[in-house]
Short mmCIF file of C-alpha atoms and ligand atoms in Angstrom, two decimals:
data_model
loop_
_atom_site.label_atom_id
_atom_site.label_comp_id
_atom_site.label_asym_id
_atom_site.label_seq_id
_atom_site.Cartn_x
_atom_site.Cartn_y
_atom_site.Cartn_z
CA MET A 1 56.64 26.41 -41.19
CA ARG A 2 55.40 25.50 -37.81
CA THR A 3 57.35 24.45 -34.64
CA GLY A 4 56.21 22.06 -31.95
CA LEU A 5 57.62 21.15 -28.54
CA GLY A 6 57.24 17.83 -26.74
CA TYR A 7 58.33 16.51 -23.28
CA ASP A 8 57.90 13.23 -21.45
CA ILE A 9 59.22 11.68 -18.28
CA HIS A 10 58.88 8.08 -17.03
CA PRO A 11 59.76 6.53 -13.67
CA LEU A 12 62.42 3.84 -13.84
CA ALA A 13 62.39 0.36 -12.17
CA PRO A 14 64.95 -2.49 -12.01
CA GLY A 15 64.61 -5.29 -14.58
CA ARG A 16 62.56 -3.42 -17.06
CA PRO A 17 63.50 -3.16 -20.79
CA LEU A 18 64.71 0.28 -21.85
CA ARG A 19 63.83 1.46 -25.20
CA LEU A 20 64.69 5.00 -26.43
CA GLY A 21 63.88 6.35 -29.85
CA GLY A 22 62.77 2.85 -30.93
CA THR A 23 66.14 1.47 -30.04
CA GLU A 24 66.82 -1.23 -27.30
CA ILE A 25 69.33 0.13 -24.79
CA PRO A 26 71.14 -2.26 -22.40
CA SER A 27 70.26 -1.12 -18.87
CA PRO A 28 69.70 -2.39 -15.41
CA VAL A 29 66.56 -0.16 -15.25
CA GLY A 30 63.76 0.62 -17.58
CA PRO A 31 60.60 2.61 -17.62
CA LEU A 32 57.25 1.99 -16.13
CA GLY A 33 54.58 2.97 -18.52
CA HIS A 34 51.40 1.87 -20.35
CA SER A 35 53.13 1.46 -23.61
CA ASP A 36 56.83 0.47 -23.85
CA GLY A 37 57.59 3.79 -22.07
CA ASP A 38 59.79 5.15 -24.77
CA ALA A 39 60.20 8.64 -23.42
CA LEU A 40 61.87 9.95 -26.55
CA LEU A 41 59.40 8.86 -29.05
CA HIS A 42 56.58 10.19 -26.74
CA ALA A 43 58.18 13.51 -26.67
CA ILE A 44 58.63 13.47 -30.52
CA CYS A 45 54.92 12.52 -30.87
CA ASP A 46 53.89 15.46 -28.75
CA ALA A 47 56.11 17.79 -30.60
CA LEU A 48 54.59 16.70 -33.90
CA LEU A 49 50.97 16.93 -32.64
CA GLY A 50 51.90 20.42 -31.11
CA ALA A 51 53.26 21.73 -34.34
CA ALA A 52 50.21 20.65 -36.16
CA ALA A 53 48.01 22.05 -33.24
CA LEU A 54 46.32 18.51 -33.10
CA GLY A 55 46.29 18.11 -29.26
CA ASP A 56 48.44 15.89 -27.24
CA ILE A 57 49.48 12.25 -27.01
CA GLY A 58 47.05 11.52 -24.18
CA GLU A 59 44.19 12.59 -26.27
CA HIS A 60 45.02 10.50 -29.26
CA PHE A 61 46.49 7.34 -27.37
CA PRO A 62 44.86 7.32 -23.93
CA ASP A 63 46.43 5.14 -21.37
CA THR A 64 43.05 3.69 -20.61
CA ASP A 65 42.99 2.17 -24.02
CA PRO A 66 43.97 -1.59 -23.96
CA ALA A 67 45.08 -1.24 -27.60
CA TRP A 68 48.21 0.62 -26.37
CA ARG A 69 49.14 -1.55 -23.46
CA GLY A 70 52.78 -2.55 -23.91
CA ALA A 71 52.64 -1.04 -27.40
CA ASP A 72 55.84 -0.48 -29.43
CA SER A 73 55.94 3.40 -29.41
CA ALA A 74 57.12 3.34 -33.10
CA ARG A 75 53.51 2.48 -33.86
CA LEU A 76 52.28 5.53 -31.91
CA LEU A 77 54.87 7.60 -33.89
CA ALA A 78 53.62 6.13 -37.23
CA GLU A 79 49.93 6.87 -36.30
CA THR A 80 51.00 10.43 -35.32
CA LEU A 81 52.77 10.99 -38.67
CA HIS A 82 49.58 9.74 -40.37
CA LYS A 83 47.58 12.46 -38.53
CA VAL A 84 50.22 15.14 -39.35
CA ALA A 85 50.12 14.19 -43.01
CA ALA A 86 46.27 14.34 -43.04
CA ALA A 87 46.69 17.87 -41.80
CA GLY A 88 48.77 18.48 -44.93
CA LEU A 89 52.14 18.67 -43.05
CA ARG A 90 55.43 16.89 -42.94
CA PRO A 91 58.63 17.10 -40.77
CA VAL A 92 61.57 19.06 -41.80
CA ASN A 93 63.90 18.48 -38.80
CA LEU A 94 63.99 17.31 -35.24
CA ASP A 95 66.08 18.30 -32.32
CA ALA A 96 65.84 16.16 -29.10
CA THR A 97 67.58 15.78 -25.73
CA ILE A 98 67.35 12.80 -23.56
CA ILE A 99 67.93 13.47 -19.81
CA ALA A 100 69.14 10.38 -17.84
CA GLN A 101 71.62 9.71 -15.03
CA GLN A 102 71.64 6.00 -15.89
CA PRO A 103 72.49 4.30 -18.24
CA ARG A 104 75.04 6.43 -19.97
CA LEU A 105 73.87 7.17 -23.48
CA ALA A 106 76.84 8.57 -25.26
CA SER A 107 77.60 5.29 -26.98
CA HIS A 108 73.92 4.89 -28.10
CA LYS A 109 73.20 8.37 -29.55
CA ALA A 110 74.26 7.40 -33.17
CA ALA A 111 72.01 4.38 -33.24
CA ILE A 112 69.11 6.20 -31.76
CA ARG A 113 69.55 9.13 -34.30
CA GLN A 114 69.61 6.62 -37.25
CA ARG A 115 66.45 4.87 -36.05
CA VAL A 116 64.49 8.07 -35.26
CA ALA A 117 65.57 9.45 -38.72
CA GLY A 118 64.18 6.33 -40.33
CA LEU A 119 60.91 6.48 -38.37
CA LEU A 120 60.39 10.06 -39.40
CA GLY A 121 61.42 9.50 -42.98
CA LEU A 122 64.18 12.16 -42.69
CA ASP A 123 67.83 12.12 -43.64
CA HIS A 124 69.96 11.77 -40.50
CA ALA A 125 71.49 15.19 -41.15
CA ARG A 126 68.11 16.62 -40.22
CA VAL A 127 67.90 14.73 -36.90
CA SER A 128 69.72 15.65 -33.79
CA ILE A 129 69.79 13.52 -30.62
CA LYS A 130 71.51 14.79 -27.58
CA ALA A 131 71.93 13.18 -24.16
CA LYS A 132 72.73 14.79 -20.75
CA SER A 133 72.69 13.75 -17.14
CA ASN A 134 70.80 15.84 -14.63
CA ASN A 135 73.95 16.44 -12.57
CA GLY A 136 72.55 14.32 -9.68
CA LEU A 137 69.55 16.55 -9.25
CA ASP A 138 65.96 15.46 -8.60
CA ALA A 139 64.54 11.95 -9.55
CA VAL A 140 66.18 11.99 -12.88
CA GLY A 141 69.54 12.80 -11.52
CA GLN A 142 69.22 10.01 -8.76
CA GLY A 143 68.55 7.55 -11.59
CA ARG A 144 64.87 7.08 -10.69
CA ALA A 145 63.40 8.58 -13.90
CA ILE A 146 64.12 9.39 -17.48
CA ALA A 147 63.03 12.31 -19.46
CA ALA A 148 63.07 13.63 -22.99
CA VAL A 149 62.47 17.06 -24.76
CA ALA A 150 61.89 17.40 -28.47
CA ILE A 151 61.26 20.27 -30.91
CA VAL A 152 60.25 19.65 -34.54
CA LEU A 153 59.60 21.85 -37.47
CA LEU A 154 56.89 21.02 -39.93
CA GLU A 155 56.24 22.46 -43.45
CA GLU A 156 53.25 22.30 -45.73
CA ALA A 157 53.43 18.91 -47.58
MG1 MG B 201 55.32 8.57 -22.03
#
């Protein structure tokens, strides 16, 4: 069994689509990023790579590579899972927290959980998606950024 931790943060700007965990979220603001800026999927990719000791998302999917410009981050996660599988490992469970002052995510957590479980090939009972605000503190708390933290457990496949 091996654990891995991932973290990501993106600045937010008006009029950008917001995608979290491969799920479209209605929002007046969305992330600036090279790909679709899905902070949750990026944190999950880094957690998977970390647990497998395979480096980080920036090494595998450099933001200088035009192939990933505007990319659906579900593709990054699928590629990451291939690399993890090639290392003889597979996910057991995931726990994640999204940190955002806006939009409110309580009503979207169930959909995000279902989608992430599907992307990971896990039963939703093994996937936990939590959401919290930053209590008004720093750029996240002022609604100018969105962040996510994820931890995964891998087992030998
Ligand atoms: Mg990112």
